[in-house]
Amino acid sequence: MTDRDRFGLRGSVKSSEMHRTWYSRECGPAACETEERSDVTTVEFRPDGSLQRHWYKTQRLYPRSGQISTNTAMTIDW
């Protein structure tokens, strides 16, 4: 089984990108706020189906302050 198979992809796929967004609601004594979170996963494969690169980025929006927190991780398999 190749890395490409483990990601559920078939054929000669070179890269794939998946975007997800979800919301959580938190209520305090005065009001409720909805917080948005999202992530992006990008993978690249070699012609033989083995994993070449894997990026993972998360993002979180804080409604009260308007701040955005972003984290990124990248793995390169030589």
PDB file of N, CA and C in Angstrom:
ATOM      1  N   MET A   1       0.844  -1.172   0.000  1.00  0.00           N
ATOM      2  CA  MET A   1       0.000   0.000   0.000  1.00  0.00           C
ATOM      3  C   MET A   1       0.898   1.247   0.000  1.00  0.00           C
ATOM      4  N   THR A   2       0.617   2.178  -0.899  1.00  0.00           N
ATOM      5  CA  THR A   2       1.415   3.405  -0.983  1.00  0.00           C
ATOM      6  C   THR A   2       0.830   4.486  -0.069  1.00  0.00           C
ATOM      7  N   ASP A   3       1.599   5.554   0.122  1.00  0.00           N
ATOM      8  CA  ASP A   3       1.096   6.695   0.902  1.00  0.00           C
ATOM      9  C   ASP A   3      -0.138   7.290   0.244  1.00  0.00           C
ATOM     10  N   ARG A   4      -0.145   7.336  -1.091  1.00  0.00           N
ATOM     11  CA  ARG A   4      -1.298   7.871  -1.824  1.00  0.00           C
ATOM     12  C   ARG A   4      -2.543   7.044  -1.509  1.00  0.00           C
ATOM     13  N   ASP A   5      -2.405   5.721  -1.428  1.00  0.00           N
ATOM     14  CA  ASP A   5      -3.531   4.849  -1.071  1.00  0.00           C
ATOM     15  C   ASP A   5      -4.032   5.152   0.339  1.00  0.00           C
ATOM     16  N   ARG A   6      -3.118   5.419   1.261  1.00  0.00           N
ATOM     17  CA  ARG A   6      -3.502   5.700   2.651  1.00  0.00           C
ATOM     18  C   ARG A   6      -4.341   6.971   2.779  1.00  0.00           C
ATOM     19  N   PHE A   7      -4.142   7.908   1.856  1.00  0.00           N
ATOM     20  CA  PHE A   7      -4.952   9.125   1.850  1.00  0.00           C
ATOM     21  C   PHE A   7      -6.269   8.921   1.112  1.00  0.00           C
ATOM     22  N   GLY A   8      -6.531   7.712   0.635  1.00  0.00           N
ATOM     23  CA  GLY A   8      -7.790   7.395  -0.033  1.00  0.00           C
ATOM     24  C   GLY A   8      -7.857   7.896  -1.467  1.00  0.00           C
ATOM     25  N   LEU A   9      -6.705   8.095  -2.100  1.00  0.00           N
ATOM     26  CA  LEU A   9      -6.655   8.601  -3.469  1.00  0.00           C
ATOM     27  C   LEU A   9      -6.310   7.467  -4.421  1.00  0.00           C
ATOM     28  N   ARG A  10      -6.871   7.532  -5.634  1.00  0.00           N
ATOM     29  CA  ARG A  10      -6.613   6.500  -6.632  1.00  0.00           C
ATOM     30  C   ARG A  10      -6.030   7.119  -7.892  1.00  0.00           C
ATOM     31  N   GLY A  11      -5.286   6.346  -8.617  1.00  0.00           N
ATOM     32  CA  GLY A  11      -4.725   6.826  -9.877  1.00  0.00           C
ATOM     33  C   GLY A  11      -3.441   7.606  -9.661  1.00  0.00           C
ATOM     34  N   SER A  12      -3.072   8.371 -10.677  1.00  0.00           N
ATOM     35  CA  SER A  12      -1.794   9.092 -10.641  1.00  0.00           C
ATOM     36  C   SER A  12      -1.971  10.512 -10.093  1.00  0.00           C
ATOM     37  N   VAL A  13      -2.536  10.620  -8.914  1.00  0.00           N
ATOM     38  CA  VAL A  13      -2.739  11.920  -8.272  1.00  0.00           C
ATOM     39  C   VAL A  13      -1.385  12.458  -7.828  1.00  0.00           C
ATOM     40  N   LYS A  14      -1.075  13.709  -8.223  1.00  0.00           N
ATOM     41  CA  LYS A  14       0.201  14.314  -7.835  1.00  0.00           C
ATOM     42  C   LYS A  14       0.069  15.089  -6.529  1.00  0.00           C
ATOM     43  N   SER A  15      -1.072  15.778  -6.339  1.00  0.00           N
ATOM     44  CA  SER A  15      -1.271  16.542  -5.101  1.00  0.00           C
ATOM     45  C   SER A  15      -2.753  16.617  -4.771  1.00  0.00           C
ATOM     46  N   SER A  16      -3.020  16.896  -3.504  1.00  0.00           N
ATOM     47  CA  SER A  16      -4.395  17.021  -3.024  1.00  0.00           C
ATOM     48  C   SER A  16      -4.424  18.061  -1.915  1.00  0.00           C
ATOM     49  N   GLU A  17      -5.511  18.839  -1.871  1.00  0.00           N
ATOM     50  CA  GLU A  17      -5.662  19.857  -0.837  1.00  0.00           C
ATOM     51  C   GLU A  17      -7.071  19.757  -0.259  1.00  0.00           C
ATOM     52  N   MET A  18      -7.163  19.717   1.064  1.00  0.00           N
ATOM     53  CA  MET A  18      -8.457  19.613   1.731  1.00  0.00           C
ATOM     54  C   MET A  18      -8.624  20.797   2.687  1.00  0.00           C
ATOM     55  N   HIS A  19      -9.755  21.512   2.560  1.00  0.00           N
ATOM     56  CA  HIS A  19     -10.083  22.647   3.426  1.00  0.00           C
ATOM     57  C   HIS A  19     -11.264  22.255   4.315  1.00  0.00           C
ATOM     58  N   ARG A  20     -11.157  22.543   5.605  1.00  0.00           N
ATOM     59  CA  ARG A  20     -12.268  22.293   6.531  1.00  0.00           C
ATOM     60  C   ARG A  20     -12.483  23.539   7.384  1.00  0.00           C
ATOM     61  N   THR A  21     -13.745  23.827   7.701  1.00  0.00           N
ATOM     62  CA  THR A  21     -14.095  24.926   8.607  1.00  0.00           C
ATOM     63  C   THR A  21     -15.162  24.418   9.559  1.00  0.00           C
ATOM     64  N   TRP A  22     -15.042  24.764  10.844  1.00  0.00           N
ATOM     65  CA  TRP A  22     -16.057  24.394  11.820  1.00  0.00           C
ATOM     66  C   TRP A  22     -16.214  25.527  12.819  1.00  0.00           C
ATOM     67  N   TYR A  23     -17.333  25.521  13.513  1.00  0.00           N
ATOM     68  CA  TYR A  23     -17.681  26.600  14.432  1.00  0.00           C
ATOM     69  C   TYR A  23     -18.015  26.027  15.803  1.00  0.00           C
ATOM     70  N   SER A  24     -17.638  26.760  16.841  1.00  0.00           N
ATOM     71  CA  SER A  24     -18.037  26.380  18.195  1.00  0.00           C
ATOM     72  C   SER A  24     -18.639  27.611  18.864  1.00  0.00           C
ATOM     73  N   ARG A  25     -19.605  27.372  19.702  1.00  0.00           N
ATOM     74  CA  ARG A  25     -20.304  28.467  20.374  1.00  0.00           C
ATOM     75  C   ARG A  25     -19.998  28.397  21.859  1.00  0.00           C
ATOM     76  N   GLU A  26     -19.523  29.516  22.397  1.00  0.00           N
ATOM     77  CA  GLU A  26     -19.230  29.610  23.821  1.00  0.00           C
ATOM     78  C   GLU A  26     -20.074  30.725  24.422  1.00  0.00           C
ATOM     79  N   CYS A  27     -20.705  30.424  25.537  1.00  0.00           N
ATOM     80  CA  CYS A  27     -21.557  31.414  26.195  1.00  0.00           C
ATOM     81  C   CYS A  27     -20.983  31.781  27.555  1.00  0.00           C
ATOM     82  N   GLY A  28     -20.927  33.066  27.805  1.00  0.00           N
ATOM     83  CA  GLY A  28     -20.493  33.583  29.094  1.00  0.00           C
ATOM     84  C   GLY A  28     -21.680  34.190  29.813  1.00  0.00           C
ATOM     85  N   PRO A  29     -21.445  34.876  30.919  1.00  0.00           N
ATOM     86  CA  PRO A  29     -22.543  35.458  31.682  1.00  0.00           C
ATOM     87  C   PRO A  29     -23.295  36.550  30.924  1.00  0.00           C
ATOM     88  N   ALA A  30     -22.610  37.258  30.035  1.00  0.00           N
ATOM     89  CA  ALA A  30     -23.248  38.389  29.358  1.00  0.00           C
ATOM     90  C   ALA A  30     -23.706  38.063  27.939  1.00  0.00           C
ATOM     91  N   ALA A  31     -22.980  37.198  27.239  1.00  0.00           N
ATOM     92  CA  ALA A  31     -23.309  36.959  25.830  1.00  0.00           C
ATOM     93  C   ALA A  31     -22.693  35.648  25.341  1.00  0.00           C
ATOM     94  N   CYS A  32     -23.142  35.249  24.165  1.00  0.00           N
ATOM     95  CA  CYS A  32     -22.583  34.075  23.500  1.00  0.00           C
ATOM     96  C   CYS A  32     -21.771  34.535  22.290  1.00  0.00           C
ATOM     97  N   GLU A  33     -20.707  33.797  21.996  1.00  0.00           N
ATOM     98  CA  GLU A  33     -19.877  34.106  20.837  1.00  0.00           C
ATOM     99  C   GLU A  33     -19.637  32.837  20.031  1.00  0.00           C
ATOM    100  N   THR A  34     -19.558  33.009  18.730  1.00  0.00           N
ATOM    101  CA  THR A  34     -19.245  31.900  17.846  1.00  0.00           C
ATOM    102  C   THR A  34     -17.798  32.045  17.394  1.00  0.00           C
ATOM    103  N   GLU A  35     -17.034  30.995  17.591  1.00  0.00           N
ATOM    104  CA  GLU A  35     -15.620  30.993  17.221  1.00  0.00           C
ATOM    105  C   GLU A  35     -15.445  30.147  15.964  1.00  0.00           C
ATOM    106  N   GLU A  36     -14.707  30.675  15.002  1.00  0.00           N
ATOM    107  CA  GLU A  36     -14.455  29.951  13.756  1.00  0.00           C
ATOM    108  C   GLU A  36     -13.048  29.364  13.773  1.00  0.00           C
ATOM    109  N   ARG A  37     -12.957  28.106  13.382  1.00  0.00           N
ATOM    110  CA  ARG A  37     -11.662  27.442  13.233  1.00  0.00           C
ATOM    111  C   ARG A  37     -11.624  26.777  11.864  1.00  0.00           C
ATOM    112  N   SER A  38     -10.428  26.676  11.326  1.00  0.00           N
ATOM    113  CA  SER A  38     -10.291  26.022  10.023  1.00  0.00           C
ATOM    114  C   SER A  38      -8.910  25.393   9.912  1.00  0.00           C
ATOM    115  N   ASP A  39      -8.796  24.468   8.976  1.00  0.00           N
ATOM    116  CA  ASP A  39      -7.488  23.907   8.674  1.00  0.00           C
ATOM    117  C   ASP A  39      -7.407  23.544   7.197  1.00  0.00           C
ATOM    118  N   VAL A  40      -6.181  23.464   6.722  1.00  0.00           N
ATOM    119  CA  VAL A  40      -5.898  23.083   5.342  1.00  0.00           C
ATOM    120  C   VAL A  40      -4.801  22.024   5.382  1.00  0.00           C
ATOM    121  N   THR A  41      -5.031  20.926   4.701  1.00  0.00           N
ATOM    122  CA  THR A  41      -4.028  19.878   4.562  1.00  0.00           C
ATOM    123  C   THR A  41      -3.691  19.749   3.082  1.00  0.00           C
ATOM    124  N   THR A  42      -2.412  19.834   2.753  1.00  0.00           N
ATOM    125  CA  THR A  42      -1.946  19.677   1.375  1.00  0.00           C
ATOM    126  C   THR A  42      -0.897  18.572   1.349  1.00  0.00           C
ATOM    127  N   VAL A  43      -1.043  17.653   0.411  1.00  0.00           N
ATOM    128  CA  VAL A  43      -0.066  16.575   0.259  1.00  0.00           C
ATOM    129  C   VAL A  43       0.390  16.506  -1.198  1.00  0.00           C
ATOM    130  N   GLU A  44       1.665  16.162  -1.389  1.00  0.00           N
ATOM    131  CA  GLU A  44       2.229  15.944  -2.724  1.00  0.00           C
ATOM    132  C   GLU A  44       2.869  14.563  -2.751  1.00  0.00           C
ATOM    133  N   PHE A  45       2.709  13.890  -3.890  1.00  0.00           N
ATOM    134  CA  PHE A  45       3.212  12.525  -4.023  1.00  0.00           C
ATOM    135  C   PHE A  45       4.201  12.411  -5.171  1.00  0.00           C
ATOM    136  N   ARG A  46       5.115  11.464  -5.047  1.00  0.00           N
ATOM    137  CA  ARG A  46       6.028  11.101  -6.133  1.00  0.00           C
ATOM    138  C   ARG A  46       5.266  10.212  -7.125  1.00  0.00           C
ATOM    139  N   PRO A  47       5.817  10.010  -8.321  1.00  0.00           N
ATOM    140  CA  PRO A  47       5.145   9.135  -9.296  1.00  0.00           C
ATOM    141  C   PRO A  47       4.880   7.719  -8.783  1.00  0.00           C
ATOM    142  N   ASP A  48       5.722   7.218  -7.860  1.00  0.00           N
ATOM    143  CA  ASP A  48       5.505   5.856  -7.336  1.00  0.00           C
ATOM    144  C   ASP A  48       4.455   5.804  -6.227  1.00  0.00           C
ATOM    145  N   GLY A  49       3.864   6.956  -5.870  1.00  0.00           N
ATOM    146  CA  GLY A  49       2.809   6.991  -4.852  1.00  0.00           C
ATOM    147  C   GLY A  49       3.293   7.280  -3.450  1.00  0.00           C
ATOM    148  N   SER A  50       4.604   7.417  -3.254  1.00  0.00           N
ATOM    149  CA  SER A  50       5.119   7.724  -1.912  1.00  0.00           C
ATOM    150  C   SER A  50       4.971   9.219  -1.618  1.00  0.00           C
ATOM    151  N   LEU A  51       4.852   9.546  -0.355  1.00  0.00           N
ATOM    152  CA  LEU A  51       4.638  10.926   0.080  1.00  0.00           C
ATOM    153  C   LEU A  51       5.911  11.743  -0.099  1.00  0.00           C
ATOM    154  N   GLN A  52       5.769  12.909  -0.729  1.00  0.00           N
ATOM    155  CA  GLN A  52       6.907  13.798  -0.916  1.00  0.00           C
ATOM    156  C   GLN A  52       6.849  14.974   0.050  1.00  0.00           C
ATOM    157  N   ARG A  53       5.687  15.637   0.153  1.00  0.00           N
ATOM    158  CA  ARG A  53       5.517  16.767   1.073  1.00  0.00           C
ATOM    159  C   ARG A  53       4.138  16.704   1.717  1.00  0.00           C
ATOM    160  N   HIS A  54       4.072  17.227   2.949  1.00  0.00           N
ATOM    161  CA  HIS A  54       2.808  17.274   3.688  1.00  0.00           C
ATOM    162  C   HIS A  54       2.767  18.592   4.452  1.00  0.00           C
ATOM    163  N   TRP A  55       1.814  19.443   4.125  1.00  0.00           N
ATOM    164  CA  TRP A  55       1.615  20.713   4.825  1.00  0.00           C
ATOM    165  C   TRP A  55       0.333  20.622   5.636  1.00  0.00           C
ATOM    166  N   TYR A  56       0.341  21.247   6.791  1.00  0.00           N
ATOM    167  CA  TYR A  56      -0.856  21.318   7.628  1.00  0.00           C
ATOM    168  C   TYR A  56      -0.906  22.709   8.247  1.00  0.00           C
ATOM    169  N   LYS A  57      -1.996  23.423   8.030  1.00  0.00           N
ATOM    170  CA  LYS A  57      -2.137  24.791   8.530  1.00  0.00           C
ATOM    171  C   LYS A  57      -3.463  24.910   9.277  1.00  0.00           C
ATOM    172  N   THR A  58      -3.413  25.438  10.495  1.00  0.00           N
ATOM    173  CA  THR A  58      -4.634  25.677  11.264  1.00  0.00           C
ATOM    174  C   THR A  58      -4.809  27.173  11.466  1.00  0.00           C
ATOM    175  N   GLN A  59      -6.064  27.580  11.555  1.00  0.00           N
ATOM    176  CA  GLN A  59      -6.357  28.988  11.768  1.00  0.00           C
ATOM    177  C   GLN A  59      -7.528  29.108  12.739  1.00  0.00           C
ATOM    178  N   ARG A  60      -7.438  30.095  13.614  1.00  0.00           N
ATOM    179  CA  ARG A  60      -8.477  30.313  14.616  1.00  0.00           C
ATOM    180  C   ARG A  60      -8.760  31.808  14.706  1.00  0.00           C
ATOM    181  N   LEU A  61     -10.040  32.179  14.630  1.00  0.00           N
ATOM    182  CA  LEU A  61     -10.460  33.573  14.719  1.00  0.00           C
ATOM    183  C   LEU A  61     -11.075  33.816  16.088  1.00  0.00           C
ATOM    184  N   TYR A  62     -10.564  34.825  16.791  1.00  0.00           N
ATOM    185  CA  TYR A  62     -11.095  35.213  18.096  1.00  0.00           C
ATOM    186  C   TYR A  62     -12.030  36.406  17.900  1.00  0.00           C
ATOM    187  N   PRO A  63     -13.357  36.215  18.029  1.00  0.00           N
ATOM    188  CA  PRO A  63     -14.316  37.268  17.701  1.00  0.00           C
ATOM    189  C   PRO A  63     -14.188  38.531  18.555  1.00  0.00           C
ATOM    190  N   ARG A  64     -13.924  38.373  19.828  1.00  0.00           N
ATOM    191  CA  ARG A  64     -13.861  39.541  20.710  1.00  0.00           C
ATOM    192  C   ARG A  64     -12.774  40.523  20.300  1.00  0.00           C
ATOM    193  N   SER A  65     -11.589  40.006  20.070  1.00  0.00           N
ATOM    194  CA  SER A  65     -10.450  40.872  19.747  1.00  0.00           C
ATOM    195  C   SER A  65     -10.231  41.027  18.245  1.00  0.00           C
ATOM    196  N   GLY A  66     -10.822  40.141  17.444  1.00  0.00           N
ATOM    197  CA  GLY A  66     -10.606  40.176  16.005  1.00  0.00           C
ATOM    198  C   GLY A  66      -9.265  39.580  15.586  1.00  0.00           C
ATOM    199  N   GLN A  67      -8.547  38.983  16.531  1.00  0.00           N
ATOM    200  CA  GLN A  67      -7.243  38.399  16.228  1.00  0.00           C
ATOM    201  C   GLN A  67      -7.390  37.046  15.540  1.00  0.00           C
ATOM    202  N   ILE A  68      -6.401  36.733  14.722  1.00  0.00           N
ATOM    203  CA  ILE A  68      -6.340  35.441  14.051  1.00  0.00           C
ATOM    204  C   ILE A  68      -5.040  34.759  14.446  1.00  0.00           C
ATOM    205  N   SER A  69      -5.144  33.510  14.855  1.00  0.00           N
ATOM    206  CA  SER A  69      -3.968  32.712  15.205  1.00  0.00           C
ATOM    207  C   SER A  69      -3.760  31.670  14.112  1.00  0.00           C
ATOM    208  N   THR A  70      -2.548  31.590  13.571  1.00  0.00           N
ATOM    209  CA  THR A  70      -2.240  30.648  12.502  1.00  0.00           C
ATOM    210  C   THR A  70      -1.019  29.817  12.870  1.00  0.00           C
ATOM    211  N   ASN A  71      -1.115  28.509  12.663  1.00  0.00           N
ATOM    212  CA  ASN A  71       0.010  27.593  12.868  1.00  0.00           C
ATOM    213  C   ASN A  71       0.215  26.795  11.590  1.00  0.00           C
ATOM    214  N   THR A  72       1.461  26.611  11.196  1.00  0.00           N
ATOM    215  CA  THR A  72       1.775  25.859   9.986  1.00  0.00           C
ATOM    216  C   THR A  72       2.870  24.838  10.282  1.00  0.00           C
ATOM    217  N   ALA A  73       2.701  23.639   9.746  1.00  0.00           N
ATOM    218  CA  ALA A  73       3.724  22.594   9.868  1.00  0.00           C
ATOM    219  C   ALA A  73       3.952  21.993   8.488  1.00  0.00           C
ATOM    220  N   MET A  74       5.198  21.670   8.171  1.00  0.00           N
ATOM    221  CA  MET A  74       5.507  21.065   6.885  1.00  0.00           C
ATOM    222  C   MET A  74       6.483  19.912   7.096  1.00  0.00           C
ATOM    223  N   THR A  75       6.220  18.815   6.398  1.00  0.00           N
ATOM    224  CA  THR A  75       7.103  17.656   6.432  1.00  0.00           C
ATOM    225  C   THR A  75       7.567  17.376   5.008  1.00  0.00           C
ATOM    226  N   ILE A  76       8.874  17.232   4.825  1.00  0.00           N
ATOM    227  CA  ILE A  76       9.429  16.874   3.521  1.00  0.00           C
ATOM    228  C   ILE A  76      10.138  15.536   3.678  1.00  0.00           C
ATOM    229  N   ASP A  77       9.766  14.589   2.846  1.00  0.00           N
ATOM    230  CA  ASP A  77      10.402  13.272   2.877  1.00  0.00           C
ATOM    231  C   ASP A  77      11.308  13.150   1.663  1.00  0.00           C
ATOM    232  N   TRP A  78      12.602  13.177   1.884  1.00  0.00           N
ATOM    233  CA  TRP A  78      13.559  13.096   0.776  1.00  0.00           C
ATOM    234  C   TRP A  78      13.683  11.677   0.373  1.00  0.00           C
TER     235      TRP A  78
END
